[in-house]
Amino acid sequence: MFENRPDRDVEVVLVGRSNVGKSTVMRELTGHDVTTGKKPGVTREPNYYDWASESFMFTDLPGFGFMSGVEEHRREEIKTDVVRYIEEYADHIIAGILVVDGKAVIDIIDRHRADGEIPHDVELFHFLEDVGASPIVAVNKMDKVDDRDERLDTLCDRLGLFPPWQQWQETIAPISAKQGRIEPLLDCLRSRFEAEKRADLLKFVT
């Protein structure tokens, strides 16, 4: 999983469950078509889009959780690989984008909690925070959500962020990647680049 990583100083990583639209978000961010599919787990290796002149890249890491036709031990290996990648390159990661499905994420989190587990999405959000990877939650598929504000407030609550969600607009980005509506995510990335005094990267999020 690490062998083909381009040697770049700064990266933005995309992480999340399978089938939440990570590859579609990546396509909207980079303008490049990436492998997307209806079956969960299409992305099994990291996808990189890099620019040598700015020593910068976007990295789409493999999705975790349920994947059709993938055995459980392999799913666990993929999740472990994702965690190891983030740990190893934390010093280079200027932002970690956790992509979630706005329609399903609350139910998934609550179901895992009811089973006495720490939900992957919550765990990953705090892990990105802990390693200094400045998490942004891209709440995708918001075009399918009716109770937008209520849903986003509940998500904040589950992540340990005090609602209302509007006070977390540099962290919570409601988007609809398939419709090309990702402006809140671009706003979050712009604020990260400006905070790191990397004005040269702003052209990638305009």
GROMACS .gro file of N, CA, C and O in nm, residues 6 22-23 26-27 31 34 36 91 93 95 99 120 123 129-130 141 159 161 169 177 185 189 193 205:
model
  100
    6PRO      N    1   0.390   0.874  -0.437
    6PRO     CA    2   0.480   0.978  -0.487
    6PRO      C    3   0.547   1.052  -0.372
    6PRO      O    4   0.487   1.069  -0.265
   22LYS      N    5  -1.636   0.849  -0.204
   22LYS     CA    6  -1.502   0.909  -0.195
   22LYS      C    7  -1.440   0.935  -0.332
   22LYS      O    8  -1.383   1.040  -0.356
   23SER      N    9  -1.453   0.836  -0.421
   23SER     CA   10  -1.392   0.851  -0.553
   23SER      C   11  -1.458   0.962  -0.633
   23SER      O   12  -1.393   1.032  -0.711
   26MET      N   13  -1.317   1.277  -0.501
   26MET     CA   14  -1.181   1.290  -0.558
   26MET      C   15  -1.188   1.344  -0.701
   26MET      O   16  -1.111   1.431  -0.738
   27ARG      N   17  -1.283   1.293  -0.778
   27ARG     CA   18  -1.298   1.340  -0.917
   27ARG      C   19  -1.332   1.488  -0.920
   27ARG      O   20  -1.279   1.565  -1.002
   31GLY      N   21  -1.060   1.694  -1.096
   31GLY     CA   22  -1.096   1.704  -1.237
   31GLY      C   23  -1.059   1.579  -1.315
   31GLY      O   24  -1.076   1.573  -1.436
   34VAL      N   25  -1.182   0.895  -1.182
   34VAL     CA   26  -1.123   0.784  -1.108
   34VAL      C   27  -1.222   0.669  -1.111
   34VAL      O   28  -1.338   0.687  -1.144
   36THR      N   29  -1.496   0.452  -1.027
   36THR     CA   30  -1.609   0.452  -0.935
   36THR      C   31  -1.701   0.338  -0.976
   36THR      O   32  -1.699   0.294  -1.092
   91ASP      N   33   0.283   1.376   0.925
   91ASP     CA   34   0.354   1.504   0.918
   91ASP      C   35   0.333   1.573   0.783
   91ASP      O   36   0.355   1.694   0.771
   93ILE      N   37   0.036   1.538   0.607
   93ILE     CA   38  -0.107   1.553   0.579
   93ILE      C   39  -0.158   1.687   0.631
   93ILE      O   40  -0.159   1.712   0.751
   95ALA      N   41  -0.464   1.804   0.560
   95ALA     CA   42  -0.607   1.786   0.594
   95ALA      C   43  -0.645   1.642   0.566
   95ALA      O   44  -0.602   1.583   0.467
   99VAL      N   45  -1.508   1.117   0.448
   99VAL     CA   46  -1.630   1.125   0.368
   99VAL      C   47  -1.733   1.030   0.430
   99VAL      O   48  -1.704   0.913   0.455
  120HIS      N   49  -1.661   0.308   1.336
  120HIS     CA   50  -1.541   0.340   1.258
  120HIS      C   51  -1.532   0.489   1.226
  120HIS      O   52  -1.424   0.549   1.232
  123GLU      N   53  -1.432   0.684   1.531
  123GLU     CA   54  -1.294   0.646   1.563
  123GLU      C   55  -1.196   0.716   1.469
  123GLU      O   56  -1.094   0.771   1.512
  129GLU      N   57  -0.772   1.368   1.422
  129GLU     CA   58  -0.743   1.477   1.516
  129GLU      C   59  -0.617   1.448   1.596
  129GLU      O   60  -0.530   1.534   1.611
  130ASP      N   61  -0.608   1.325   1.647
  130ASP     CA   62  -0.497   1.288   1.736
  130ASP      C   63  -0.361   1.296   1.667
  130ASP      O   64  -0.262   1.332   1.730
  141LYS      N   65  -2.391   1.322  -0.035
  141LYS     CA   66  -2.526   1.278  -0.072
  141LYS      C   67  -2.634   1.358   0.002
  141LYS      O   68  -2.742   1.307   0.033
  159LEU      N   69  -2.009   1.297   1.691
  159LEU     CA   70  -1.863   1.314   1.677
  159LEU      C   71  -1.801   1.387   1.797
  159LEU      O   72  -1.680   1.407   1.802
  161LEU      N   73  -1.884   1.701   1.881
  161LEU     CA   74  -1.880   1.845   1.852
  161LEU      C   75  -2.013   1.904   1.898
  161LEU      O   76  -2.120   1.851   1.866
  169GLN      N   77  -1.835   2.511   1.062
  169GLN     CA   78  -1.833   2.513   0.916
  169GLN      C   79  -1.691   2.501   0.857
  169GLN      O   80  -1.678   2.486   0.736
  177ALA      N   81  -2.155   1.539  -0.410
  177ALA     CA   82  -2.046   1.528  -0.508
  177ALA      C   83  -2.096   1.491  -0.647
  177ALA      O   84  -2.045   1.541  -0.747
  185LEU      N   85  -1.679   2.202   0.103
  185LEU     CA   86  -1.554   2.129   0.121
  185LEU      C   87  -1.435   2.213   0.073
  185LEU      O   88  -1.330   2.219   0.138
  189LEU      N   89  -1.103   2.339   0.284
  189LEU     CA   90  -0.964   2.319   0.239
  189LEU      C   91  -0.891   2.452   0.225
  189LEU      O   92  -0.774   2.463   0.262
  193PHE      N   93  -0.534   2.551   0.397
  193PHE     CA   94  -0.416   2.595   0.322
  193PHE      C   95  -0.371   2.733   0.370
  193PHE      O   96  -0.251   2.759   0.383
  205VAL      N   97  -0.820   2.449  -0.518
  205VAL     CA   98  -0.952   2.445  -0.455
  205VAL      C   99  -1.036   2.568  -0.494
  205VAL      O  100  -1.117   2.616  -0.416
   0.00000   0.00000   0.00000
